[in-house]
Amino acid sequence: MSTSYRIGLVGKPSVGKSSFFNAATMNDVPEGAYPFTTIDPSVGEAYVRVDCAAPEFDEECTPNVGYCDHGTRFVPTKLVDVAGLIPGAHEGAGLGNQFLSDLNETDVLVHVVDFSGQTDLEGEPTEDHDPRKDIAFLEEELDQWYLDVLEKGINRYESGYTTEEDAIEEELAEQMSAFKTNEDEIKRLIRRIDVGFDPAEWDDEDKLELAREIRTETKPMVIAANKMDTPEAQENYEEITNDPEYDHLTIVPCSAHAEKALKSADKADVVDYRPGDADFEITGDISGDQEQGLEQIRDFLSEYGATGVQAALETALFDVLGVVPVFPGGANGLGNERGEVLPDCYLIPPNSTAEDFAYSLHSDIGDGFLHAIDCRTNRQLGKDYEVESRDVIEVITTN
């Protein structure tokens, strides 16, 4: 079992978003190079990789969910494929507002961008489109959406609807609670942009800047530079990653097509491929054309180290959100009373304590928390111990 993080897959139509979703989850959502292939947000199970702790104890794990492959644990996470956004979505263009509210259900975003430049802002076929425009358009749409909500909060505050002692950060935190923000965070961001706490003194630029700060804090984003198996995409990638203006972005080179092809071939016992690996082995009989296609994918893997689909998901969870994987240990070290070995791997928020971890297991376990034990060292851990990646921890509780 793991705390269910939700990664939102966003982008304009026809950039390979459904292909990315299908490659990551191996679900059969319809793919098509036309706008609005995805109408309802599809939710699938994808996996992130964690080095399994069991081999360190000379044990073999027995996962309850996900699976383990040669010491690599594949831990489930939720992937939400949100239908393609087009310019003006925040004003209701396309399927605008529906998409934007679907995003609220997510913790971090992966923005799939067609780096080959072969689709325009509406998702229609074109040539030489600059992927920078896609990156900017999506950020601007989200900023405008946040700004609309922010302004409603400011208007409520200024209309005297609230009592006088209410501070602006309280009003905004309440208005923007759907974005999983709070008073302290709003206060910190207002201080960061240094506009003071009287909204009557904020101009339009100040409001937009605050909306943008709240958006980047509450919906952090990774760019999946898709279609990187084309020369045009490689050229654009080189240019954009060398442009200091884009240093603030995390960009992962990616070919959803290559990942899907390898997973399908693996399923058909034609190749031996483990998601996220830098190579694969051809194990079945294939035609000359198939071999040529696979060798092109191999060239791509050796150039970029992987197809990028796994890397984009793991970058989003582990690098951007700082999520920490932790294994609950048992009374005899790793097992539980049913004889399962490390059956679970939990994904928990950064800076979590041993007590927080106990609560993520079950509220009763948290309520009765006495102390924890580090199963590697047998050291006793107090409730304030900050858990680290791949800790194996047994919780001692009165419940």
CSV table of C-alpha atoms in Angstrom, one decimal:
chain,number,residue,atom,x,y,z
A,1,MET,CA,0.0,0.0,0.0
A,2,SER,CA,1.3,3.5,-0.7
A,3,THR,CA,-0.1,7.0,-0.1
A,4,SER,CA,-1.7,7.7,-3.4
A,5,TYR,CA,0.0,10.5,-5.2
A,6,ARG,CA,-1.6,11.6,-8.4
A,7,ILE,CA,0.5,12.7,-11.3
A,8,GLY,CA,-1.5,14.9,-13.8
A,9,LEU,CA,-0.6,14.5,-17.5
A,10,VAL,CA,-1.3,17.8,-19.2
A,11,GLY,CA,-0.7,19.3,-22.6
A,12,LYS,CA,-2.5,20.5,-25.7
A,13,PRO,CA,-4.2,17.9,-28.0
A,14,SER,CA,-2.2,15.6,-30.3
A,15,VAL,CA,1.2,15.8,-28.6
A,16,GLY,CA,1.3,12.1,-27.7
A,17,LYS,CA,-0.2,12.5,-24.3
A,18,SER,CA,-2.5,9.5,-24.6
A,19,SER,CA,0.5,7.5,-26.0
A,20,PHE,CA,2.5,8.5,-22.9
A,21,PHE,CA,-0.4,7.5,-20.6
A,22,ASN,CA,-0.8,4.2,-22.4
A,23,ALA,CA,2.9,3.5,-22.4
A,24,ALA,CA,3.1,4.3,-18.6
A,25,THR,CA,0.1,2.3,-17.6
A,26,MET,CA,-0.3,-0.1,-20.5
A,27,ASN,CA,-4.1,0.7,-20.5
A,28,ASP,CA,-5.9,0.9,-23.8
A,29,VAL,CA,-7.1,4.5,-23.9
A,30,PRO,CA,-7.9,5.5,-27.5
A,31,GLU,CA,-5.0,7.2,-29.2
A,32,GLY,CA,-5.5,9.5,-32.1
A,33,ALA,CA,-3.8,12.6,-33.7
A,34,TYR,CA,-6.9,14.7,-33.4
A,35,PRO,CA,-8.1,17.0,-30.6
A,36,PHE,CA,-10.2,15.7,-27.7
A,37,THR,CA,-9.3,12.0,-28.1
A,38,THR,CA,-9.4,12.0,-24.3
A,39,ILE,CA,-12.7,13.5,-23.1
A,40,ASP,CA,-12.9,12.1,-19.5
A,41,PRO,CA,-9.8,12.2,-17.4
A,42,SER,CA,-8.5,8.7,-17.5
A,43,VAL,CA,-6.9,7.4,-14.3
A,44,GLY,CA,-4.4,4.6,-14.6
A,45,GLU,CA,-1.9,2.9,-12.4
A,46,ALA,CA,1.7,3.7,-13.3
A,47,TYR,CA,4.8,2.7,-11.3
A,48,VAL,CA,7.9,4.4,-9.9
A,49,ARG,CA,11.1,2.5,-9.3
A,50,VAL,CA,12.7,2.1,-5.8
A,51,ASP,CA,15.7,-0.1,-5.0
A,52,CYS,CA,14.2,-2.9,-2.9
A,53,ALA,CA,15.6,-3.3,0.6
A,54,ALA,CA,15.1,-7.0,0.8
A,55,PRO,CA,18.4,-8.1,-0.8
A,56,GLU,CA,20.3,-6.2,1.9
A,57,PHE,CA,18.8,-8.7,4.4
A,58,ASP,CA,19.4,-11.7,2.0
A,59,GLU,CA,15.7,-12.0,1.6
A,60,GLU,CA,13.3,-12.0,-1.3
A,61,CYS,CA,10.3,-9.6,-1.0
A,62,THR,CA,6.7,-10.5,-1.5
A,63,PRO,CA,4.9,-7.3,-2.6
A,64,ASN,CA,1.2,-6.8,-1.9
A,65,VAL,CA,0.9,-4.3,-4.7
A,66,GLY,CA,3.2,-3.5,-7.6
A,67,TYR,CA,6.0,-6.0,-8.2
A,68,CYS,CA,9.7,-6.5,-7.8
A,69,ASP,CA,12.1,-7.3,-10.7
A,70,HIS,CA,15.7,-8.3,-9.9
A,71,GLY,CA,15.9,-6.0,-6.9
A,72,THR,CA,14.0,-3.1,-8.4
A,73,ARG,CA,10.6,-2.5,-6.7
A,74,PHE,CA,7.9,-1.0,-9.0
A,75,VAL,CA,5.6,0.9,-6.6
A,76,PRO,CA,2.2,2.0,-7.9
A,77,THR,CA,1.1,5.6,-8.3
A,78,LYS,CA,-1.9,7.2,-10.0
A,79,LEU,CA,-1.6,8.8,-13.4
A,80,VAL,CA,-4.4,11.1,-14.5
A,81,ASP,CA,-4.6,11.9,-18.2
A,82,VAL,CA,-6.4,15.2,-18.4
A,83,ALA,CA,-7.9,16.1,-21.8
A,84,GLY,CA,-6.0,18.4,-24.1
A,85,LEU,CA,-6.0,22.1,-23.2
A,86,ILE,CA,-6.2,24.8,-25.8
A,87,PRO,CA,-5.6,28.6,-25.6
A,88,GLY,CA,-8.5,30.3,-23.7
A,89,ALA,CA,-9.2,27.2,-21.6
A,90,HIS,CA,-9.5,29.3,-18.4
A,91,GLU,CA,-12.3,31.2,-20.2
A,92,GLY,CA,-14.0,28.0,-21.0
A,93,ALA,CA,-12.6,27.4,-24.5
A,94,GLY,CA,-12.5,23.8,-25.7
A,95,LEU,CA,-13.4,21.7,-22.7
A,96,GLY,CA,-11.7,24.3,-20.6
A,97,ASN,CA,-13.1,24.5,-17.1
A,98,GLN,CA,-13.7,20.8,-16.8
A,99,PHE,CA,-10.0,20.1,-17.5
A,100,LEU,CA,-8.8,22.7,-15.1
A,101,SER,CA,-10.9,21.3,-12.3
A,102,ASP,CA,-9.6,17.8,-13.1
A,103,LEU,CA,-6.1,19.2,-12.5
A,104,ASN,CA,-7.1,20.0,-8.9
A,105,GLU,CA,-7.1,16.3,-8.2
A,106,THR,CA,-3.4,16.1,-8.9
A,107,ASP,CA,-0.2,16.7,-6.8
A,108,VAL,CA,2.3,17.4,-9.6
A,109,LEU,CA,2.1,17.8,-13.3
A,110,VAL,CA,3.9,16.3,-16.3
A,111,HIS,CA,3.5,18.6,-19.3
A,112,VAL,CA,3.9,16.5,-22.4
A,113,VAL,CA,5.2,18.8,-25.2
A,114,ASP,CA,5.7,17.8,-28.8
A,115,PHE,CA,9.3,18.8,-29.2
A,116,SER,CA,9.3,17.9,-32.9
A,117,GLY,CA,7.3,21.1,-33.6
A,118,GLN,CA,4.8,19.3,-35.8
A,119,THR,CA,1.6,20.4,-34.0
A,120,ASP,CA,0.3,24.0,-33.6
A,121,LEU,CA,-1.2,25.5,-30.4
A,122,GLU,CA,-4.6,24.0,-31.2
A,123,GLY,CA,-3.0,20.5,-31.8
A,124,GLU,CA,-3.4,20.7,-35.6
A,125,PRO,CA,-0.6,19.4,-37.9
A,126,THR,CA,2.0,22.0,-38.9
A,127,GLU,CA,5.8,22.4,-39.3
A,128,ASP,CA,8.4,24.3,-37.4
A,129,HIS,CA,6.2,25.2,-34.4
A,130,ASP,CA,8.4,26.4,-31.5
A,131,PRO,CA,7.8,24.1,-28.4
A,132,ARG,CA,8.6,27.2,-26.2
A,133,LYS,CA,5.2,28.5,-27.2
A,134,ASP,CA,3.5,25.4,-25.8
A,135,ILE,CA,5.5,25.6,-22.5
A,136,ALA,CA,4.5,29.3,-22.2
A,137,PHE,CA,0.9,28.8,-23.2
A,138,LEU,CA,0.2,26.1,-20.6
A,139,GLU,CA,1.8,28.1,-17.8
A,140,GLU,CA,-0.2,31.2,-18.8
A,141,GLU,CA,-3.5,29.2,-18.9
A,142,LEU,CA,-2.8,27.9,-15.4
A,143,ASP,CA,-1.7,31.3,-14.1
A,144,GLN,CA,-4.9,32.9,-15.5
A,145,TRP,CA,-7.0,30.2,-13.9
A,146,TYR,CA,-5.3,30.8,-10.5
A,147,LEU,CA,-5.7,34.6,-11.0
A,148,ASP,CA,-9.5,34.2,-11.5
A,149,VAL,CA,-9.8,32.4,-8.2
A,150,LEU,CA,-7.4,34.8,-6.5
A,151,GLU,CA,-9.4,37.8,-7.6
A,152,LYS,CA,-12.6,36.3,-6.2
A,153,GLY,CA,-10.9,36.1,-2.8
A,154,ILE,CA,-9.7,39.7,-3.1
A,155,ASN,CA,-13.1,40.9,-4.1
A,156,ARG,CA,-14.7,39.1,-1.1
A,157,TYR,CA,-12.1,40.7,1.2
A,158,GLU,CA,-12.6,44.2,-0.2
A,159,SER,CA,-16.4,44.0,-0.2
A,160,GLY,CA,-16.3,43.8,3.6
A,161,TYR,CA,-18.0,40.4,3.4
A,162,THR,CA,-15.4,39.2,5.9
A,163,THR,CA,-14.9,40.6,9.4
A,164,GLU,CA,-12.4,43.3,9.9
A,165,GLU,CA,-9.9,41.2,11.9
A,166,ASP,CA,-9.7,38.6,9.0
A,167,ALA,CA,-6.3,39.0,7.3
A,168,ILE,CA,-6.0,38.8,3.5
A,169,GLU,CA,-4.0,35.5,3.7
A,170,GLU,CA,-7.0,33.9,5.6
A,171,GLU,CA,-9.4,35.0,2.9
A,172,LEU,CA,-7.2,33.8,0.1
A,173,ALA,CA,-6.3,30.5,1.7
A,174,GLU,CA,-10.0,29.8,2.1
A,175,GLN,CA,-10.8,30.9,-1.5
A,176,MET,CA,-7.9,28.9,-2.9
A,177,SER,CA,-8.3,25.8,-0.6
A,178,ALA,CA,-9.0,23.6,-3.6
A,179,PHE,CA,-5.4,24.1,-4.6
A,180,LYS,CA,-4.3,22.5,-1.3
A,181,THR,CA,-2.7,25.7,0.0
A,182,ASN,CA,-3.0,27.3,3.5
A,183,GLU,CA,-2.6,30.6,5.3
A,184,ASP,CA,1.1,30.1,6.1
A,185,GLU,CA,2.0,29.4,2.5
A,186,ILE,CA,0.0,32.4,1.2
A,187,LYS,CA,1.6,34.6,3.8
A,188,ARG,CA,5.1,33.3,2.8
A,189,LEU,CA,4.4,33.9,-0.9
A,190,ILE,CA,3.1,37.4,-0.4
A,191,ARG,CA,6.3,38.2,1.6
A,192,ARG,CA,8.4,36.6,-1.1
A,193,ILE,CA,7.1,38.9,-3.9
A,194,ASP,CA,7.1,41.8,-1.4
A,195,VAL,CA,3.8,43.5,-2.3
A,196,GLY,CA,2.6,44.2,1.3
A,197,PHE,CA,-0.6,42.8,2.9
A,198,ASP,CA,-3.1,45.4,1.7
A,199,PRO,CA,-4.6,44.2,-1.6
A,200,ALA,CA,-5.9,47.7,-2.3
A,201,GLU,CA,-2.3,48.5,-3.1
A,202,TRP,CA,-1.8,45.6,-5.5
A,203,ASP,CA,-1.8,46.4,-9.2
A,204,ASP,CA,-2.7,43.8,-11.9
A,205,GLU,CA,1.0,42.7,-12.3
A,206,ASP,CA,1.2,42.1,-8.5
A,207,LYS,CA,-1.9,39.9,-8.6
A,208,LEU,CA,-0.7,37.9,-11.5
A,209,GLU,CA,2.7,37.5,-9.9
A,210,LEU,CA,1.1,36.2,-6.7
A,211,ALA,CA,-1.2,33.8,-8.7
A,212,ARG,CA,1.9,32.5,-10.5
A,213,GLU,CA,3.8,31.9,-7.2
A,214,ILE,CA,0.8,30.0,-5.7
A,215,ARG,CA,0.6,28.0,-8.9
A,216,THR,CA,4.2,27.0,-9.0
A,217,GLU,CA,4.1,26.0,-5.3
A,218,THR,CA,0.9,24.0,-5.5
A,219,LYS,CA,1.2,22.5,-9.0
A,220,PRO,CA,4.9,22.0,-9.7
A,221,MET,CA,5.6,20.8,-13.2
A,222,VAL,CA,8.0,18.6,-15.2
A,223,ILE,CA,8.3,18.9,-19.0
A,224,ALA,CA,8.3,15.6,-20.9
A,225,ALA,CA,10.0,16.6,-24.2
A,226,ASN,CA,8.2,14.0,-26.3
A,227,LYS,CA,8.9,12.7,-29.8
A,228,MET,CA,12.6,13.0,-29.1
A,229,ASP,CA,13.2,10.2,-31.6
A,230,THR,CA,12.9,12.8,-34.4
A,231,PRO,CA,15.8,15.0,-35.5
A,232,GLU,CA,13.6,18.1,-35.2
A,233,ALA,CA,12.9,17.4,-31.6
A,234,GLN,CA,16.6,16.8,-30.8
A,235,GLU,CA,17.5,20.1,-32.4
A,236,ASN,CA,14.8,22.0,-30.4
A,237,TYR,CA,15.8,20.2,-27.2
A,238,GLU,CA,19.4,21.2,-27.6
A,239,GLU,CA,18.4,24.8,-28.2
A,240,ILE,CA,15.9,25.1,-25.3
A,241,THR,CA,18.0,23.3,-22.7
A,242,ASN,CA,20.9,25.7,-23.5
A,243,ASP,CA,18.7,28.7,-23.2
A,244,PRO,CA,19.1,30.3,-19.7
A,245,GLU,CA,15.5,31.5,-19.8
A,246,TYR,CA,14.4,27.9,-19.3
A,247,ASP,CA,16.8,27.0,-16.5
A,248,HIS,CA,13.9,27.0,-14.0
A,249,LEU,CA,12.3,24.1,-15.8
A,250,THR,CA,12.9,20.4,-15.3
A,251,ILE,CA,12.9,18.9,-18.9
A,252,VAL,CA,13.1,15.1,-19.5
A,253,PRO,CA,13.8,13.9,-23.0
A,254,CYS,CA,11.2,11.3,-23.9
A,255,SER,CA,9.7,9.0,-26.5
A,256,ALA,CA,6.4,7.6,-25.5
A,257,HIS,CA,6.3,5.7,-28.8
A,258,ALA,CA,9.5,3.9,-28.0
A,259,GLU,CA,8.3,2.9,-24.5
A,260,LYS,CA,5.0,1.6,-25.8
A,261,ALA,CA,6.7,-0.4,-28.6
A,262,LEU,CA,9.1,-2.0,-26.1
A,263,LYS,CA,6.4,-2.8,-23.6
A,264,SER,CA,4.2,-4.4,-26.3
A,265,ALA,CA,7.2,-6.4,-27.6
A,266,ASP,CA,8.0,-7.5,-24.1
A,267,LYS,CA,4.4,-8.6,-23.5
A,268,ALA,CA,4.6,-10.6,-26.8
A,269,ASP,CA,7.8,-12.3,-25.6
A,270,VAL,CA,9.7,-10.7,-28.5
A,271,VAL,CA,12.1,-8.7,-26.3
A,272,ASP,CA,13.2,-8.8,-22.7
A,273,TYR,CA,12.7,-5.2,-21.4
A,274,ARG,CA,12.3,-3.7,-18.0
A,275,PRO,CA,10.7,-0.2,-17.9
A,276,GLY,CA,13.2,2.5,-17.4
A,277,ASP,CA,16.2,0.4,-18.5
A,278,ALA,CA,18.8,1.7,-21.0
A,279,ASP,CA,18.8,-1.4,-23.1
A,280,PHE,CA,16.8,-4.6,-24.0
A,281,GLU,CA,17.4,-8.0,-25.4
A,282,ILE,CA,15.7,-9.4,-28.5
A,283,THR,CA,14.5,-12.9,-27.5
A,284,GLY,CA,11.9,-13.9,-30.1
A,285,ASP,CA,11.6,-14.3,-33.9
A,286,ILE,CA,11.1,-11.0,-35.7
A,287,SER,CA,11.0,-9.8,-39.2
A,288,GLY,CA,13.7,-7.6,-40.8
A,289,ASP,CA,11.4,-4.5,-40.5
A,290,GLN,CA,10.7,-5.2,-36.8
A,291,GLU,CA,14.4,-5.6,-36.2
A,292,GLN,CA,15.2,-2.3,-37.9
A,293,GLY,CA,12.5,-0.6,-35.8
A,294,LEU,CA,13.9,-2.1,-32.6
A,295,GLU,CA,17.5,-1.1,-33.5
A,296,GLN,CA,16.4,2.5,-34.0
A,297,ILE,CA,14.9,2.4,-30.5
A,298,ARG,CA,18.1,1.0,-29.2
A,299,ASP,CA,20.0,3.9,-30.7
A,300,PHE,CA,17.6,6.3,-29.0
A,301,LEU,CA,18.1,4.5,-25.6
A,302,SER,CA,21.9,4.7,-25.9
A,303,GLU,CA,21.7,8.4,-26.8
A,304,TYR,CA,19.3,9.3,-23.9
A,305,GLY,CA,19.8,6.5,-21.4
A,306,ALA,CA,16.1,5.4,-21.5
A,307,THR,CA,12.8,6.2,-23.2
A,308,GLY,CA,12.1,8.9,-20.6
A,309,VAL,CA,8.6,7.8,-19.6
A,310,GLN,CA,9.7,6.3,-16.3
A,311,ALA,CA,12.2,9.1,-15.8
A,312,ALA,CA,9.5,11.8,-16.2
A,313,LEU,CA,7.2,10.1,-13.5
A,314,GLU,CA,10.1,9.6,-11.1
A,315,THR,CA,11.5,13.1,-11.6
A,316,ALA,CA,8.0,14.4,-10.8
A,317,LEU,CA,7.5,12.4,-7.6
A,318,PHE,CA,11.0,12.1,-6.2
A,319,ASP,CA,12.9,15.2,-7.4
A,320,VAL,CA,10.1,17.8,-7.7
A,321,LEU,CA,7.8,16.7,-4.9
A,322,GLY,CA,10.5,15.1,-2.7
A,323,VAL,CA,8.4,12.1,-2.0
A,324,VAL,CA,10.1,9.5,0.3
A,325,PRO,CA,9.8,5.7,-0.2
A,326,VAL,CA,9.7,3.8,3.2
A,327,PHE,CA,9.3,0.1,3.9
A,328,PRO,CA,7.4,-1.0,7.0
A,329,GLY,CA,9.4,-3.7,8.8
A,330,GLY,CA,8.0,-6.4,11.0
A,331,ALA,CA,8.6,-8.0,14.4
A,332,ASN,CA,11.2,-10.3,13.0
A,333,GLY,CA,12.9,-7.6,11.0
A,334,LEU,CA,11.2,-7.7,7.6
A,335,GLY,CA,8.3,-10.0,7.7
A,336,ASN,CA,4.8,-9.8,9.2
A,337,GLU,CA,2.7,-12.3,11.0
A,338,ARG,CA,1.6,-13.8,7.7
A,339,GLY,CA,5.2,-14.5,6.7
A,340,GLU,CA,5.3,-11.9,3.9
A,341,VAL,CA,8.6,-10.1,3.4
A,342,LEU,CA,8.5,-6.3,2.9
A,343,PRO,CA,5.0,-6.6,1.4
A,344,ASP,CA,4.6,-2.8,1.3
A,345,CYS,CA,6.5,0.3,0.2
A,346,TYR,CA,4.9,3.6,1.2
A,347,LEU,CA,5.4,6.9,-0.6
A,348,ILE,CA,5.2,9.6,2.0
A,349,PRO,CA,5.6,13.4,2.0
A,350,PRO,CA,9.1,14.9,2.4
A,351,ASN,CA,10.2,15.8,6.0
A,352,SER,CA,7.8,13.1,7.5
A,353,THR,CA,8.7,11.9,11.0
A,354,ALA,CA,8.5,8.4,12.4
A,355,GLU,CA,5.2,9.4,13.9
A,356,ASP,CA,3.8,10.7,10.6
A,357,PHE,CA,4.8,7.4,9.0
A,358,ALA,CA,2.9,5.5,11.8
A,359,TYR,CA,-0.2,7.6,10.9
A,360,SER,CA,0.2,6.8,7.2
A,361,LEU,CA,0.1,3.1,8.1
A,362,HIS,CA,-3.2,3.6,10.1
A,363,SER,CA,-4.6,6.3,12.4
A,364,ASP,CA,-4.8,3.8,15.3
A,365,ILE,CA,-1.1,3.0,14.9
A,366,GLY,CA,-0.3,6.7,15.0
A,367,ASP,CA,-2.5,7.3,18.0
A,368,GLY,CA,-0.8,4.5,19.9
A,369,PHE,CA,2.8,5.3,18.7
A,370,LEU,CA,5.5,4.5,21.3
A,371,HIS,CA,8.6,4.4,19.2
A,372,ALA,CA,10.0,3.0,16.0
A,373,ILE,CA,12.9,0.7,15.2
A,374,ASP,CA,15.4,1.0,12.3
A,375,CYS,CA,15.4,-2.6,11.0
A,376,ARG,CA,18.9,-2.2,9.5
A,377,THR,CA,20.6,-1.1,12.8
A,378,ASN,CA,18.0,-2.1,15.4
A,379,ARG,CA,18.3,1.4,16.7
A,380,GLN,CA,15.3,2.9,18.5
A,381,LEU,CA,13.8,5.9,16.8
A,382,GLY,CA,11.7,8.6,18.6
A,383,LYS,CA,8.6,10.2,17.1
A,384,ASP,CA,10.5,13.2,15.7
A,385,TYR,CA,13.0,11.1,13.7
A,386,GLU,CA,12.8,12.3,10.1
A,387,VAL,CA,12.5,9.3,7.8
A,388,GLU,CA,14.9,8.9,4.9
A,389,SER,CA,14.5,7.3,1.5
A,390,ARG,CA,14.4,3.5,1.7
A,391,ASP,CA,14.3,3.3,5.5
A,392,VAL,CA,13.0,0.0,6.8
A,393,ILE,CA,11.1,0.8,9.9
A,394,GLU,CA,9.1,-1.2,12.4
A,395,VAL,CA,6.5,0.9,14.4
A,396,ILE,CA,5.9,-0.1,18.1
A,397,THR,CA,2.4,0.9,19.1
A,398,THR,CA,0.0,0.3,22.0
A,399,ASN,CA,-2.7,-0.4,19.3
